[in-house]
PDB file of C-alpha atoms in Angstrom:
ATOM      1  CA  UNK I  15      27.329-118.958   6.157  1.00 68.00           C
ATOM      2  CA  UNK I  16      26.258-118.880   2.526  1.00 69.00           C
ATOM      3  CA  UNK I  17      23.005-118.232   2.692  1.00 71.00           C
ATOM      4  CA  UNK I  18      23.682-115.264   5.241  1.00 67.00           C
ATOM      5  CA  UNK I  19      26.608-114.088   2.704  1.00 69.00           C
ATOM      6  CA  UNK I  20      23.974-114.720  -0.297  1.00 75.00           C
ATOM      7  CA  UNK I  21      21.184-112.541   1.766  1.00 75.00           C
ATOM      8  CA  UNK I  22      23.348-109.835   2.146  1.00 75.00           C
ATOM      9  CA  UNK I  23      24.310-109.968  -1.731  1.00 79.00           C
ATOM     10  CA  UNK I  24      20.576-109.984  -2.802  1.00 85.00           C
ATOM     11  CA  UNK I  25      20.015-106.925  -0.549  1.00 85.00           C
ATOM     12  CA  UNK I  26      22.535-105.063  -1.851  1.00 87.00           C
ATOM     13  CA  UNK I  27      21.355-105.554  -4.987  1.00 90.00           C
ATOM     14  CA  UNK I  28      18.130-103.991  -4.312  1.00 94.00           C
ATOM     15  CA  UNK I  29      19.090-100.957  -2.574  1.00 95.00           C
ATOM     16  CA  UNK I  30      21.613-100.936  -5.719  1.00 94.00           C
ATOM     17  CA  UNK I  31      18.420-101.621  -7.937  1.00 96.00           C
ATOM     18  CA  UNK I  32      16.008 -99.351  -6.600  1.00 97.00           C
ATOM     19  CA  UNK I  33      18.140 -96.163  -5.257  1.00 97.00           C
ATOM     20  CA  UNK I  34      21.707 -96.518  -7.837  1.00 96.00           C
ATOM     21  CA  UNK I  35      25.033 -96.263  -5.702  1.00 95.00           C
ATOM     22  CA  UNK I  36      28.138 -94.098  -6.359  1.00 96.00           C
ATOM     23  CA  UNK I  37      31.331 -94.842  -6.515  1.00 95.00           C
ATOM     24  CA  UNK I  38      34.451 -92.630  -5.048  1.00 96.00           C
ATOM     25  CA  UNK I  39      34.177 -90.394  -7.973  1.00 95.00           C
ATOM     26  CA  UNK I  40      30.814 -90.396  -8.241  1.00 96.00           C
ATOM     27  CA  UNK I  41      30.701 -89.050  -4.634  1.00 95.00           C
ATOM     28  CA  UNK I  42      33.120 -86.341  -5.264  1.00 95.00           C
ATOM     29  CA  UNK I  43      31.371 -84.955  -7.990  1.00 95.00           C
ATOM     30  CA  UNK I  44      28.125 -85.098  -6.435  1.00 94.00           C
ATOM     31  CA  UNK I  45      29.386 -83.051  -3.380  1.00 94.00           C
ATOM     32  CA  UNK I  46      31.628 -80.818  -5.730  1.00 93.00           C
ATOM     33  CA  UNK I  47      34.771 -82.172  -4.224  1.00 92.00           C
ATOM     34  CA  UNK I  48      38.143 -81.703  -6.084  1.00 90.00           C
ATOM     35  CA  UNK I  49      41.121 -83.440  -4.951  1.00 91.00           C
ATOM     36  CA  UNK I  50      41.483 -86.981  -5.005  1.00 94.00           C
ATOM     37  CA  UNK I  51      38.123 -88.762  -4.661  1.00 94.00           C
ATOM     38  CA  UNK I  52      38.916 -91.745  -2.635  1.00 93.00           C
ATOM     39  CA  UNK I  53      40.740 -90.209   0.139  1.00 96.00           C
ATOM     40  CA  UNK I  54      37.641 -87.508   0.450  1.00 95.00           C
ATOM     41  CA  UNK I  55      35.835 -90.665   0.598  1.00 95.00           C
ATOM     42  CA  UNK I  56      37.739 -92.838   3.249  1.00 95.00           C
ATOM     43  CA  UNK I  57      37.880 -89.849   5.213  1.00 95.00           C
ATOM     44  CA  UNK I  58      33.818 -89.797   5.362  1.00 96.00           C
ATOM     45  CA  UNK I  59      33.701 -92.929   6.002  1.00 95.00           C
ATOM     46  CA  UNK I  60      36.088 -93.290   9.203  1.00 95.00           C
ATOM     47  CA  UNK I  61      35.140 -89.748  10.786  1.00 96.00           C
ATOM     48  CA  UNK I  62      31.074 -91.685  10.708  1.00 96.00           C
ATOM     49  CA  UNK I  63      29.624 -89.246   8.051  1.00 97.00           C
ATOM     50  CA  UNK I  64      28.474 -91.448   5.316  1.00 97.00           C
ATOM     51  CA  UNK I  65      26.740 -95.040   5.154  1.00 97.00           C
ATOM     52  CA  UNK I  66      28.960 -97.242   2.743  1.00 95.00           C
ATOM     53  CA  UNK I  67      28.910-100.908   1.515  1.00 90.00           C
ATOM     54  CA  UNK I  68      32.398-102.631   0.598  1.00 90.00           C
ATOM     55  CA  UNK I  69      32.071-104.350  -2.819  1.00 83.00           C
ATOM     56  CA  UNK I  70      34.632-105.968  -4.628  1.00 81.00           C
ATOM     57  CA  UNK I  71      37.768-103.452  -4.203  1.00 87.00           C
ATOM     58  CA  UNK I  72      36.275-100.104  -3.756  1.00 91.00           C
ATOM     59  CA  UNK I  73      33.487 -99.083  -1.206  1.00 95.00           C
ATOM     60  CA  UNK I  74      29.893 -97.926  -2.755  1.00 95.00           C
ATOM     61  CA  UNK I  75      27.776 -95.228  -1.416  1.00 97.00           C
ATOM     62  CA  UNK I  76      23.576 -95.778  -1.129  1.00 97.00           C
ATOM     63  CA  UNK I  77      22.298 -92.637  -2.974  1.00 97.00           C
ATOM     64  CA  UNK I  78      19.249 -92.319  -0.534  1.00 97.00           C
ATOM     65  CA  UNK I  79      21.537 -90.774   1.605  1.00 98.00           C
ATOM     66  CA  UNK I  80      22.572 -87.710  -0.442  1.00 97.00           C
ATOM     67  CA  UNK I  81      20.807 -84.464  -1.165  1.00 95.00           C
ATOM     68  CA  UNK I  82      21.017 -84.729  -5.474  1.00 90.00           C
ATOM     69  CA  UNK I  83      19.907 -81.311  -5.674  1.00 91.00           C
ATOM     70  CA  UNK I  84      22.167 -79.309  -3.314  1.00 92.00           C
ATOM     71  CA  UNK I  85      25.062 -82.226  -2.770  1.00 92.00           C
ATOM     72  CA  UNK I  86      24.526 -82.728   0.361  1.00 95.00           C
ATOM     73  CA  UNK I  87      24.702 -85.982   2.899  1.00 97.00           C
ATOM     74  CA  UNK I  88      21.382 -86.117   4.415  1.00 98.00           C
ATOM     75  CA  UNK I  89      21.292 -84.190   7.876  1.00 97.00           C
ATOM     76  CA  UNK I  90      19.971 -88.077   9.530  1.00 98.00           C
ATOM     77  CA  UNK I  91      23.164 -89.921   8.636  1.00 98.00           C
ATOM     78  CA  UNK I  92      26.003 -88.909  10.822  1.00 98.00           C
ATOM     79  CA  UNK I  93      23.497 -89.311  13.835  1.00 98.00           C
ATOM     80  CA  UNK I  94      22.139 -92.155  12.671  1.00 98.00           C
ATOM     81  CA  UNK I  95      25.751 -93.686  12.721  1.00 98.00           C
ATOM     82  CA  UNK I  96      27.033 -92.309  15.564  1.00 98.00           C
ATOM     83  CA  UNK I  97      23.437 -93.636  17.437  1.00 98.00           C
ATOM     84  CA  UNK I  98      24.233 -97.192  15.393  1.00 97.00           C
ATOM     85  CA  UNK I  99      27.654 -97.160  16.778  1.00 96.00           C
ATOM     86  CA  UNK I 100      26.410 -96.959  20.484  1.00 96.00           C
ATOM     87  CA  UNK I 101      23.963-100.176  19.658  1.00 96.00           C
ATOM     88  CA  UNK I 102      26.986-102.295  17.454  1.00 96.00           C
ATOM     89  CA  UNK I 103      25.321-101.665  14.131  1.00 96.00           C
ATOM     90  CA  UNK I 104      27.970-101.313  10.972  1.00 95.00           C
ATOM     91  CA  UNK I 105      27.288 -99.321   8.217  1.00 94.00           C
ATOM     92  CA  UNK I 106      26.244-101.729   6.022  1.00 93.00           C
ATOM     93  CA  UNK I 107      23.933-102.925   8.718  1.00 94.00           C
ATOM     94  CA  UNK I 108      21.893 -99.020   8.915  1.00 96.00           C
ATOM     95  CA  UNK I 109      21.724 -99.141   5.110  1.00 96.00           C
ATOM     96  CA  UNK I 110      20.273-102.104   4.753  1.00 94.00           C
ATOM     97  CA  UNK I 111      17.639-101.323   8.183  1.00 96.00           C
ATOM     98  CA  UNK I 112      16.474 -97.945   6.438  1.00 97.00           C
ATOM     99  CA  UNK I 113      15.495-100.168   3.761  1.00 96.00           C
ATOM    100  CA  UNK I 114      13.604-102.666   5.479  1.00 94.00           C
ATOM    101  CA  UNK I 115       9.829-102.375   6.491  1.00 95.00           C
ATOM    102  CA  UNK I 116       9.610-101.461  10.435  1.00 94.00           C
ATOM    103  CA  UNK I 117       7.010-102.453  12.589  1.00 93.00           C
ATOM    104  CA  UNK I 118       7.682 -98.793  14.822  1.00 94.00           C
ATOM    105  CA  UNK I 119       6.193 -96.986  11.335  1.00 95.00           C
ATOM    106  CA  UNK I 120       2.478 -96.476  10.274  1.00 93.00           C
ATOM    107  CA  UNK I 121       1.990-100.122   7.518  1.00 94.00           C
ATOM    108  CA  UNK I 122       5.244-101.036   8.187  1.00 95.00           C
ATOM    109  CA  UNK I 123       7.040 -98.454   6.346  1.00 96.00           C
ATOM    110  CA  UNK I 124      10.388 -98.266   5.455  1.00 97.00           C
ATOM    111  CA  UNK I 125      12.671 -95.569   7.445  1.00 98.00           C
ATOM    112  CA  UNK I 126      14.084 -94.535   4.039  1.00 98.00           C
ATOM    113  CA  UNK I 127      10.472 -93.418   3.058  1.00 97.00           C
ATOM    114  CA  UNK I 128      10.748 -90.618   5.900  1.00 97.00           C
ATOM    115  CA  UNK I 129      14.585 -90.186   5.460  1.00 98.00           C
ATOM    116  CA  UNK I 130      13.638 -86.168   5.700  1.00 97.00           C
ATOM    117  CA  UNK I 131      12.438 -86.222   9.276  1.00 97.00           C
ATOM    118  CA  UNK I 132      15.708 -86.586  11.224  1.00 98.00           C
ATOM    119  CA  UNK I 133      13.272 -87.067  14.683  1.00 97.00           C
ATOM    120  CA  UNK I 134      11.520 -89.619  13.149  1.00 98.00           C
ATOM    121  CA  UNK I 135      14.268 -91.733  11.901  1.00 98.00           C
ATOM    122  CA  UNK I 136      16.626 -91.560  14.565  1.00 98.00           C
ATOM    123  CA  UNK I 137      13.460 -92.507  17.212  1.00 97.00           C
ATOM    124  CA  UNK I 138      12.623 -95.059  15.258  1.00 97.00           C
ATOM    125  CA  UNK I 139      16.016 -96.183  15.732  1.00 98.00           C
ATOM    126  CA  UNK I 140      16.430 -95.743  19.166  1.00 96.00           C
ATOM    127  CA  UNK I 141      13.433 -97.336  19.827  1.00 95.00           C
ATOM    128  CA  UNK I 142      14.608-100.540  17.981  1.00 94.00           C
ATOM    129  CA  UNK I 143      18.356-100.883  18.400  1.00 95.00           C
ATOM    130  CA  UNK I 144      17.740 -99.985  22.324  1.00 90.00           C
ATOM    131  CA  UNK I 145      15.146-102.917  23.006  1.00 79.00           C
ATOM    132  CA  UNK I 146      16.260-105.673  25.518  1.00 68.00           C
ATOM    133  CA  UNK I 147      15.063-108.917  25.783  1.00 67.00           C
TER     134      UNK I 147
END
């Protein structure tokens, strides 16, 4: 149980390392949200529009997901979710797979490299998550 709780740490820490996260307010400003930041947040979260990672007291949000120039959540996500929802993935869980090298890309890329092409991503998806053994 450590070591799985220890993985998890280390690969937040990456994403956190290599892409930054926001916090509540952090998200709200991004997508030029007034009102109060954490409800606009929870709300995202439970209605399956945003990819999230609990940590500590407050939830943090992967910036590879966002649009920085035009504040937008990537048009991938909420599918992405909802398609992660119909296989038992968690949020946490599809952050930390678009980060991961995957066998259904040219060199084992990562799905975050292509995060642009929706089809791509959410086949690549489908085409893991849905395998049986």
């Amino acid at each position: 149980m450590a070591s799985s709780l220890q993985a998890t740490e280390n690969n937040f820490r990456e994403i956190e390392h290599e892409f930054g996260m926001l916090d509540a307010a952090g998200l709200a400003e991004l997508l030029r949200v007034e009102g109060d930041p954490g409800e606009f947040a929870a709300n995202l979260r439970k209605q399956g529009k945003i990819l999230s990672f609990a940590r500590l007291d407050e939830f943090v949000y992967p910036r590879f997901q966002f649009n920085l120039v035009n504040g937008h959540v990537k048009s991938v996500i909420a599918p992405l979710i909802e398609l992660g929802r119909t296989f038992g993935w968690t949020a946490p869980e599809i952050a930390s797979w678009l980060c991961c090298g995957n066998g259904y890309l040219p060199d084992y890329g990562r799905p975050v490299d292509v995060i642009d092409d929706d089809g791509l991503v959410l086949q690549v998806a489908q085409n893991e998550w849905g395998v049986v053994w």
